[in-house]
Coordinates of C-alpha atoms in Angstrom, one line a residue:
X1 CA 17.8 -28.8 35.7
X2 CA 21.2 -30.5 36.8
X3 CA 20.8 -33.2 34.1
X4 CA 19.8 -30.8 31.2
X5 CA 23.6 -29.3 31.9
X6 CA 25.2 -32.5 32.1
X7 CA 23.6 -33.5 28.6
X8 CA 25.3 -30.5 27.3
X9 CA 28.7 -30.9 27.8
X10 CA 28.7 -34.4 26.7
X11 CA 27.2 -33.7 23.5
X12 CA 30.2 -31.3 23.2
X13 CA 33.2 -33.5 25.2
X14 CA 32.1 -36.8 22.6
X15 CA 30.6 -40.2 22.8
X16 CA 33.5 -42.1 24.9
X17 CA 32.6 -40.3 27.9
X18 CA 28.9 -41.1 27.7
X19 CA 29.4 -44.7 27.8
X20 CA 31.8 -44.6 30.2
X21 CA 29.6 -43.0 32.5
X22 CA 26.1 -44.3 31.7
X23 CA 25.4 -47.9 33.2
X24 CA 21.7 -49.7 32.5
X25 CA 21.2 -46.4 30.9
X26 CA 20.6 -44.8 34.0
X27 CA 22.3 -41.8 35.3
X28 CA 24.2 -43.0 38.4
X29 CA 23.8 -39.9 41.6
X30 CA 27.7 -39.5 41.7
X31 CA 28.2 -38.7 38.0
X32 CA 30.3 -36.0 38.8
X33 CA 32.9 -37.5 40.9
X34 CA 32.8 -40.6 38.8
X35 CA 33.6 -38.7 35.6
X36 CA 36.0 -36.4 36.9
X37 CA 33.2 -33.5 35.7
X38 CA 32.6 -30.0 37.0
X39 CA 29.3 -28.9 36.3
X40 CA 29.3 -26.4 33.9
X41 CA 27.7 -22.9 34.0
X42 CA 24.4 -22.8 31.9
X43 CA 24.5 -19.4 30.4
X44 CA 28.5 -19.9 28.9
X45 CA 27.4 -23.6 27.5
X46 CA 24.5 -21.9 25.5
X47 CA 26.1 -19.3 23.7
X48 CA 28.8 -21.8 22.5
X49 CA 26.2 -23.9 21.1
X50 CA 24.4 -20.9 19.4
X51 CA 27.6 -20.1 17.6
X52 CA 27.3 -23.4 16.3
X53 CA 23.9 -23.7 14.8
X54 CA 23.9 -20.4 13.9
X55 CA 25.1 -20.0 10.2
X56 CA 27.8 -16.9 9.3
X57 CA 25.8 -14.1 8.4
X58 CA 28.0 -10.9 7.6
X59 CA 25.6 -8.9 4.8
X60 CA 24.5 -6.1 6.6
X61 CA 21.5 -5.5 4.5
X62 CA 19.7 -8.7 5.2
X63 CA 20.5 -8.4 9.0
X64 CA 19.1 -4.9 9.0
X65 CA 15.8 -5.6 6.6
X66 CA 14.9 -8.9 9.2
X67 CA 15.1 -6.3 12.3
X68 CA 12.7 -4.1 10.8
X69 CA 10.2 -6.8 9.2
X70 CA 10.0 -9.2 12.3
X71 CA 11.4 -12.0 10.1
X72 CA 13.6 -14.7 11.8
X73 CA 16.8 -13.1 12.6
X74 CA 19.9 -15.0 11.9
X75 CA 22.5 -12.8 13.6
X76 CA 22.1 -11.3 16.6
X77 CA 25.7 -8.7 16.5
X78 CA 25.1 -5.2 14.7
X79 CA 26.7 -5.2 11.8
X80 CA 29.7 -3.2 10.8
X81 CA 29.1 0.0 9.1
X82 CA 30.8 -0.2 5.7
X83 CA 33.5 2.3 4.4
X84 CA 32.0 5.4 2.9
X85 CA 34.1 4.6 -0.1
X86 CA 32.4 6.2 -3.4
X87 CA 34.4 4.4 -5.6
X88 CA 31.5 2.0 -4.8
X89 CA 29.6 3.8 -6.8
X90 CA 31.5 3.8 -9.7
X91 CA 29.6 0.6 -11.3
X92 CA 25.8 1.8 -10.3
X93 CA 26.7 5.4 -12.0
X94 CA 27.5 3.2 -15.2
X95 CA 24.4 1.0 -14.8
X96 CA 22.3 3.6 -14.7
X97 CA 23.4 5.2 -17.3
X98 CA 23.3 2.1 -19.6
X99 CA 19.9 1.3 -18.4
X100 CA 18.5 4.8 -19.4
X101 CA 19.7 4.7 -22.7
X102 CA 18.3 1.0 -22.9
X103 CA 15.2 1.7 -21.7
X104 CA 15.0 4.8 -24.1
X105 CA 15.6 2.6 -27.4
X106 CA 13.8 0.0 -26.5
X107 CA 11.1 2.5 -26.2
X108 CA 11.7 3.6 -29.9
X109 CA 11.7 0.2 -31.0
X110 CA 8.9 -1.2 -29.2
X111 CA 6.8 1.9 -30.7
X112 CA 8.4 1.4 -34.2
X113 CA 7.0 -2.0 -34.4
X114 CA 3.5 -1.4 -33.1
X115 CA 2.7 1.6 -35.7
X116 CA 4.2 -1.4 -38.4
X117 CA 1.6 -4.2 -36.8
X118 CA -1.4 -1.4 -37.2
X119 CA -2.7 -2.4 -40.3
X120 CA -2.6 -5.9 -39.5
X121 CA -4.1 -5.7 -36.2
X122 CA -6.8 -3.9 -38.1
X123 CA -7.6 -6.4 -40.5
X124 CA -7.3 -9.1 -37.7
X125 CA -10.1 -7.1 -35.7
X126 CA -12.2 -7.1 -38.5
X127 CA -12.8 -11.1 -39.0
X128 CA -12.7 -11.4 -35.6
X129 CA -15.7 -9.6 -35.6
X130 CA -16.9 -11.2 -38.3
X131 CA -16.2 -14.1 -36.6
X132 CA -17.9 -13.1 -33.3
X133 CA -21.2 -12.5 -35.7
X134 CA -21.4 -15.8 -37.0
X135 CA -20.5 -18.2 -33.4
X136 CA -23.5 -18.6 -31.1
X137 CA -24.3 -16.0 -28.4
X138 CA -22.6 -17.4 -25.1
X139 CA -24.1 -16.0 -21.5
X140 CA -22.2 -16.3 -18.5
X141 CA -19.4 -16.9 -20.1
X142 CA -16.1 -15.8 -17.9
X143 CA -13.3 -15.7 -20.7
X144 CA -15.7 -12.9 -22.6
X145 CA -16.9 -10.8 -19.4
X146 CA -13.3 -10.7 -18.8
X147 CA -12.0 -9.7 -22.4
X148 CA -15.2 -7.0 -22.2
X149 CA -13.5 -5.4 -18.9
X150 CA -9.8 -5.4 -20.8
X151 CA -11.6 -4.1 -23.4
X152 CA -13.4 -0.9 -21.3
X153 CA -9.9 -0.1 -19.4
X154 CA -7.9 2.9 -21.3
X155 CA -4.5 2.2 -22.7
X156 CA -3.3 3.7 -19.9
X157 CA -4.9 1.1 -17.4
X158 CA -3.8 -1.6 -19.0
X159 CA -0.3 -0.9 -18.6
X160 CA -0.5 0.0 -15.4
X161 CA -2.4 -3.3 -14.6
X162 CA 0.9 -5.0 -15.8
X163 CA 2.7 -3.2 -13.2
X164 CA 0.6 -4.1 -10.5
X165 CA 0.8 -7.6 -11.5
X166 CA 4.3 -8.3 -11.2
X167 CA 4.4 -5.8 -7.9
X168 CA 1.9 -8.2 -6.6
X169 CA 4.0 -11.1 -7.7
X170 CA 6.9 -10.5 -5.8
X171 CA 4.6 -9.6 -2.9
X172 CA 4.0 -12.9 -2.2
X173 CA 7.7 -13.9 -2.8
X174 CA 8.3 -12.3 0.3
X175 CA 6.1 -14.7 2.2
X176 CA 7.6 -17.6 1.0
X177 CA 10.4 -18.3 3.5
X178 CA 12.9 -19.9 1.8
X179 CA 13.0 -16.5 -0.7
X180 CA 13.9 -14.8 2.4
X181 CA 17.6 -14.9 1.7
X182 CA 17.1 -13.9 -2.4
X183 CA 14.7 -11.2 -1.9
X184 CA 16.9 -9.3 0.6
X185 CA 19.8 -9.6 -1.9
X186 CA 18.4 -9.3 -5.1
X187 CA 14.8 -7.0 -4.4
X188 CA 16.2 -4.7 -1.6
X189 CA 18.6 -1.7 -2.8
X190 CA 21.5 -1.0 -0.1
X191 CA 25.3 0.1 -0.9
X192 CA 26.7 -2.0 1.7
X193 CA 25.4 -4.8 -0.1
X194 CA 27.3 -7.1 -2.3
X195 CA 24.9 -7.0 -5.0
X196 CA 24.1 -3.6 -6.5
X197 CA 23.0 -3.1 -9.5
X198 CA 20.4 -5.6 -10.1
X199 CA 18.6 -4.5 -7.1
X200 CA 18.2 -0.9 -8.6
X201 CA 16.0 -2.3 -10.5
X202 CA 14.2 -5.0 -8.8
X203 CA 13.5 -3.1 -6.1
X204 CA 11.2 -1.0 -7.8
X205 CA 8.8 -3.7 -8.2
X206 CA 9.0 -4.8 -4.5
X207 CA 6.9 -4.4 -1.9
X208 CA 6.9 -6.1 1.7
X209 CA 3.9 -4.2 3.4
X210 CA 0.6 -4.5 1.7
X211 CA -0.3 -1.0 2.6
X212 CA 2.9 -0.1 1.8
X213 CA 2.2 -1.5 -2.1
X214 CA -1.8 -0.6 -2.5
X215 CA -0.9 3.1 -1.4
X216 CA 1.4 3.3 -4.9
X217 CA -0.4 1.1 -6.9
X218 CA -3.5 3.7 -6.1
X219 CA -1.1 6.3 -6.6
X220 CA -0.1 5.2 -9.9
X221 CA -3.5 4.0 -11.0
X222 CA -4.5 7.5 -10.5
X223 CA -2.2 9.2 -12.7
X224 CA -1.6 6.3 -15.5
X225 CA -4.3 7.8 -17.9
X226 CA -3.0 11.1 -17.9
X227 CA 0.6 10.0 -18.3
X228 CA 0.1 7.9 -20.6
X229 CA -1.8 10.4 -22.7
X230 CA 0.3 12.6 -22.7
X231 CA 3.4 10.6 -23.3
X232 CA 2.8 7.5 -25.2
X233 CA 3.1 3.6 -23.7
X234 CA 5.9 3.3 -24.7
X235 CA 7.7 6.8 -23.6
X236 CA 6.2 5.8 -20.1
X237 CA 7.8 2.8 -19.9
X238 CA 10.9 3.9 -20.5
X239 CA 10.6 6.7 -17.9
X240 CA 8.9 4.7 -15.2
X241 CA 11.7 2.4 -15.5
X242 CA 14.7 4.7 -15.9
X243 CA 13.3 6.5 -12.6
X244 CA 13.3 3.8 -10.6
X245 CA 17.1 2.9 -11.4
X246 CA 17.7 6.8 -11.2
X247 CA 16.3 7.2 -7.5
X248 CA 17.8 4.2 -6.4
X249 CA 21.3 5.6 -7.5
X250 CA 20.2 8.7 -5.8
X251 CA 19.6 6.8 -2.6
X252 CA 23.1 5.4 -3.0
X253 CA 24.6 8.3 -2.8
X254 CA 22.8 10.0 -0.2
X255 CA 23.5 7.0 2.1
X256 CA 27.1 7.0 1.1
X257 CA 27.6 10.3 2.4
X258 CA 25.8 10.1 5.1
X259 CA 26.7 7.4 6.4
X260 CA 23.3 6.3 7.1
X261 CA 23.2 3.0 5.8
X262 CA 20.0 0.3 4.9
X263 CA 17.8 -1.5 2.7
X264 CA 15.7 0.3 0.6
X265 CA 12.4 -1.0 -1.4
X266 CA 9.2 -0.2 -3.3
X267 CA 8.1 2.1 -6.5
X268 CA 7.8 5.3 -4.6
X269 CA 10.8 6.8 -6.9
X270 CA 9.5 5.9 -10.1
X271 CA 6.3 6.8 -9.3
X272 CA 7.1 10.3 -7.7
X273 CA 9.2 11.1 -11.3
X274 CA 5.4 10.1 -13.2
X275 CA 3.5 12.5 -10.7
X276 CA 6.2 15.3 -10.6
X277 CA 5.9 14.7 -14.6
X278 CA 2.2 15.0 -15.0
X279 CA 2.4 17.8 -12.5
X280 CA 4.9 20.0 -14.1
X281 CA 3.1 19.4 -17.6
X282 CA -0.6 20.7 -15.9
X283 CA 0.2 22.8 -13.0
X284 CA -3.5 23.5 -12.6
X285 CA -4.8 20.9 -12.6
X286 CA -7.1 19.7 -9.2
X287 CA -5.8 17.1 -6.9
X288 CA -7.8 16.1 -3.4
X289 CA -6.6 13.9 -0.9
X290 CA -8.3 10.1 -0.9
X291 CA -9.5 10.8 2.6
X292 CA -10.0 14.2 2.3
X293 CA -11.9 15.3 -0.9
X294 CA -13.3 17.9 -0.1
X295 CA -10.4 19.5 0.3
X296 CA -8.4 20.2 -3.2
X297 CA -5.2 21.8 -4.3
X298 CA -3.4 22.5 -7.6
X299 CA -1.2 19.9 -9.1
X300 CA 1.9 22.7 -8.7
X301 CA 1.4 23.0 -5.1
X302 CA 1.4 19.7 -4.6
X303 CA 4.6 19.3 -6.0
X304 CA 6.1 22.3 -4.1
X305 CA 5.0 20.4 -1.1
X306 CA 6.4 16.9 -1.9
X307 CA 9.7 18.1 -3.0
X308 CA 10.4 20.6 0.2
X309 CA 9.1 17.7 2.5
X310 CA 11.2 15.0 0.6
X311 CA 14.1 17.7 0.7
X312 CA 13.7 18.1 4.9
X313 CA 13.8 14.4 5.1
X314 CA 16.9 14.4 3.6
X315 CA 18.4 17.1 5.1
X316 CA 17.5 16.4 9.0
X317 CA 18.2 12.1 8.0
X318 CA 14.6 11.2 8.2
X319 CA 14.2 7.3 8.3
X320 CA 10.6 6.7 8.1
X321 CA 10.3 6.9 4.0
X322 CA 13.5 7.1 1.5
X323 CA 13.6 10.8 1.0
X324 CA 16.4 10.8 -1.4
X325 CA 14.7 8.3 -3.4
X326 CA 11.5 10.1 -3.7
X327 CA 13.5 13.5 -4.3
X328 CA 15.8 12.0 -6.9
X329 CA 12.4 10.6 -8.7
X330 CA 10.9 14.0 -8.8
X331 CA 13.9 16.1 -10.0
X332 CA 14.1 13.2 -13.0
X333 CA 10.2 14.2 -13.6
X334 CA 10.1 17.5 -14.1
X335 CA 13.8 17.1 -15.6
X336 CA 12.3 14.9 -18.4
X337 CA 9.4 17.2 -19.0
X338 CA 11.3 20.4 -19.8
X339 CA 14.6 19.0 -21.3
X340 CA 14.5 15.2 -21.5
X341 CA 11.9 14.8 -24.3
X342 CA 13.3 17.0 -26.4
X343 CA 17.2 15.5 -26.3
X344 CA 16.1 12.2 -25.5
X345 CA 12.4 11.1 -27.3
X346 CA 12.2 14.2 -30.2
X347 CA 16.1 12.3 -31.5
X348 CA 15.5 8.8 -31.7
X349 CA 14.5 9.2 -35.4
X350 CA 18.2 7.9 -36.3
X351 CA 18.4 5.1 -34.1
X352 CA 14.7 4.3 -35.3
X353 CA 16.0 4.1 -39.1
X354 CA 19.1 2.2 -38.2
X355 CA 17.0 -0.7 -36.6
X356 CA 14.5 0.0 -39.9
X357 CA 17.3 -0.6 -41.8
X358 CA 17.8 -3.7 -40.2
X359 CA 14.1 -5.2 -40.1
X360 CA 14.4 -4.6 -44.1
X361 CA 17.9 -5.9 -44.7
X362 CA 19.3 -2.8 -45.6
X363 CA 16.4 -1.9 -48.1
X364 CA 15.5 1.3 -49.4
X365 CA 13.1 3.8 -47.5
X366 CA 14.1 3.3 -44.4
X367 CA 12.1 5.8 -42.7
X368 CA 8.5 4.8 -43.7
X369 CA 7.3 3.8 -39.9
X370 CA 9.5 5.4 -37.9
X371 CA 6.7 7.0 -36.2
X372 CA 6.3 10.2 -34.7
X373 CA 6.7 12.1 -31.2
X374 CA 4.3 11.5 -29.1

């Protein structure tokens, strides 16, 4: 035990004393006299060398998100709360509102150009089929079972499936360890980080608990036929995406005021504002419980419930799920539902036109596909 503590403060006195001290590389018995050494307390001569290895580490998020995932913790001080300055806030409040409006005419566009490719895709389906006739009968063959199961999901389904693809995509990032460091910064949501606005986003497509992701993929797999019936592909995009940047800023504030600061992650705010959606749309409608179907409930009770639970959690600081997230999600649901589609989706007939006008190069009858309200 002696010599492990000698070894310790040579590395940290230099090289010149360990030659001058070492003979036939043994350790002679009166090293300490010799040398001119006091042996050095053990506990002291560890922490200094801790501090060493030990990179800086001042981003409270990342320090916070490693405590509560078990992941290799690089600092071992509680980090400083940050000010409660909402001046902070200043550049997510613009972000937000920039990606909404984004999102929105995207939406238009992206629905402008598919009701253009319809024909097309129509004529293309029918010499593929023709096609299909005329080539030789294939059994077993995995590319076509596969195409057959795209083919039997609903239009709903299939964007959803998307979803789930890149939520399970950045799943796995989080097991990589040297993503560690990126996914805390740039997929966990926190206004004591650095780095806020991206995450608003990213965060909604990231998940670091299995359960944690299968519980809203279910969740949204559930209600993607009937949202997406009722408001178009390309409508829900733009509202699954705007709520998750939404809640997020939502959760900003509520932790800026507070005070009670951490990482936040997962699609739980976008996917409360597609369930308070379809739930404010068809109040009647029947919902059960996965685990308990036998016991079922309207779809306007249910969101009675979720909002007064989500609205105690805020109130009396739960920390178990991000109440302010989930509320600010559902408020942007039923929101969009009796006053956003009207001002928002029912007026994008101008925009739609300019980018027509664009497509034909300023030609006449711009207005042909602009397409109608879904």
């Amino acid at each position: 035990m002696a010599w492990r503590n000698y070894s310790v403060v040579l590395r940290l006195t230099g090289d010149h004393v360990t030659r001058s001290c070492v003979k036939g590389g043994r350790w002679p018995h009166s090293f300490q006299q010799r040398c001119g050494f006091r042996k050095a307390a053990r506990k002291p001569e560890i922490k200094k060398v801790e501090e060493e290895l030990v990179p800086p580490h001042t981003e409270s998020s990342e320090s916070t998100v490693n405590r509560r995932t078990s992941t290799p913790s690089l600092d071992h001080q509680p980090p400083p709360s940050p000010p409660r300055a909402f001046s902070r806030l200043l550049k997510p409040l613009v972000f937000t509102v920039g990606f909404t409006g984004c999102s929105f005419g995207t939406a238009a566009i992206w629905q402008y150009e598919s009701l253009k490719s319809r024909v097309q895709s129509y004529f293309d389906e029918i010499r593929a089929d023709w096609l299909e006739k005329l080539r030789p009968q294939k059994r077993g063959d995995v590319r076509k079972e596969i195409n057959q199961w795209w083919s039997s999901l609903s239009e709903g389904q299939k964007t959803v499936a998307g979803i789930i693809a890149v939520n399970a995509v950045v799943f796995c990032c989080w097991r990589i360890p040297s993503l560690q460091r990126s996914m805390i910064k740039y997929f966990t949501a926190n206004p004591a980080s650095k780095t806020l606005c991206a995450p608003m986003l990213l965060s909604t497509f990231s998940h670091y608990s299995f359960f944690h992701m299968a519980a809203n993929m279910y969740v949204l797999w559930s209600f993607s036929s009937s949202a997406i019936s009722m408001l178009g592909r390309e409508q829900f995009m733009a509202v699954y995406l705007s709520a998750g940047v939404i809640s997020s800023f939502v959760s900003y504030v509520s932790k800026m005021a507070t005070g009670r600061f951490g990482p936040s992650l997962g699609a739980s705010g976008a996917i409360m504002a597609i369930l308070a959606a379809v739930c404010t749309k068809m109040p009647e409608a029947k919902l059960a419980i996965i685990f308990l179907p036998m016991f079922t409930f309207t779809a306007g009770n249910a969101l009675k419930a979720i909002i007064a639970m989500d609205t105690a959690g805020v109130v009396l600081g739960w920390k178990f799920f991000d109440h302010a997230a989930h509320l600010g999600g559902s408020i942007f649901g039923i929101w969009y539902i009796l006053f956003g589609h009207e001002l928002i989706w029912k007026n994008r007939e101008p925009f739609v036109k300019i980018w027509h006008d664009l497509r034909t190069r300023g030609g006449p009858g711009g207005g042909g596909d602009r397409g109608g309200a879904v």
